[in-house]
């Protein structure tokens, strides 16, 4: 058996950063709590026999949150050979609270003081020797971000593991020590000696998740008697007694490290936060930033590069060269068509948007890493609370801007089951990276790059979440008050170029891989279906199998303004992967054939859409059911029944919004009253009613009960 080292620490102390540095893997590093819910395992670089575990961040080992349960089940149940406790040195006292608990587990502990670069920048020093003496375990100063001394910290942990010397628990005040000593004597026959202290404390706290099998009822009664007498003597409940004692120890330890207790001064971060999270400027600043992010990536910098890729690379360079080659080797017509129309047409159309995606990913990585995004969750908490969701629900949505799947998985951190469901249902309303090509295609091809189109996609997503929140919270299924959202705001910092590039590259690589696999296959399938009829004769697209299938589907979407069978089919292929919507357009509108004159592809597409139907198409694709991967993630998190509800709700919502957009947009131009418009008016009225009707409160029952008395 090799050596197991567990990384434990508060949320945001830099565990994942250190984990990545030690194992060379690239787990998601987020500047907000709760990103790591599952524990992740990796091999220590250069040590084949040492595994490192990245545990979820916790402030304490109490059993109140899912993160705490995951972390402590591992630490107590599977007993790593050593714990490497990451401590945010810029926030020492707060972090040492957890350390006092880790020292009780009967496992060797090494403390890594992280963020030393921040401490140094603030002009601080830490008395490492003094802290190490007070803790009774090795202490190493590191900076996970800059890669300083990370290896030394790991080696120190290996040494501790090999020595096998369990850490020494901190001593509390004499009265408490006396009580704990009595309980320890009672529990110690039933547990390993090294864990006696841990179980004594847990039994004292009446923590029902800590159970020792061998403990008889008689012994438990004795323990309860000890607890009650201690509580009476101190006139406080047992759990608070321990909590207070830990705070006292954490303060003593921080003083041993040369930090005056409770020190506080206004840092640059605090000053930035006064503006960025203020009631007045917070939301306008957020809106402006998100506007800029989408505007820059989709409408300016990104477009210039995308145009080059589309016009030059997939227009003038690749197709003629490939065509020339295929003709010269005497390739069959159908194969030429498959390669040119199917593969280059479809995959090329999707890959053309890679530059825009890379710019978007880079900007998002920056906002996330520097610490701005976590402020948004904080800001959103105020807004979300009004309609019964907490800011914690916004974190999955922030993650979902890259990809919905990890976003949906991040809903696990939400304790309240109803809020968790609602968040999982709404997370994919935020445009993920894969929806970006759709936005860019429609903004560029059908709106001539109008400045408002791409940012509006993001804001429609946020509005959809808020409206859904209001509507669903009024139903009995979701009613209830939000859980409090407590969170420490980490200081801002300038991300390293390397970490930004890694972030961007990871996502871009995943996108390219998808283009080469799923999208490639889907485009080939679309090409096949649009090139042959049911008797497998090669025909014009208009007479193909696909046209027949699309023809059945199209009338469903006619009220939304895009009854063209190609648009309907493209929306359907988005279920496989959202990029496919663009890939399918590429195949069906002959991206490769006409790309020599790039304008023509756009031109053919534009004939099928009006401004109103193009925007309705965009919004439908943003809000409707996500791709199968994301639906699968919802199923894993919520189960089959709730997945049906989620997908049904999303499609219905998307349909209703797209209907209204198209019908009102058309009316604004034509001034004609149509049945479609009437339907839109009915939908709008129903929607408004759902938004403003009085809420179904769970208290109703209570009120009725009270009235009956
Ligand atoms: P976790 O929640 O404990 O896994 O923390 P992460 O590894 O996700 O890091 C949280 C944030 O702190 C990220 O923005 C990191 O870039 C940042 N961070 C981590 N280590 C350091 C460090 O040594 N110095 C500084 N300045 N920032 C760090
Ligand atoms: Mg983490």
Tab-separated table of C-alpha atoms and ligand atoms in Angstrom, residues 15-16 28 30 35-36 54, ligand 2:
chain	number	residue	atom	x	y	z
A	15	UNK	CA	-6.230	23.334	-1.958
A	16	UNK	CA	-7.016	22.713	-5.580
A	28	UNK	CA	-11.040	23.366	-11.671
A	30	UNK	CA	-12.323	28.594	-8.600
A	35	UNK	CA	-16.221	24.274	-6.253
A	36	UNK	CA	-14.774	21.003	-5.048
A	54	UNK	CA	-8.183	17.024	-2.704
B	2	LIG	MG1	-11.080	23.476	-4.722
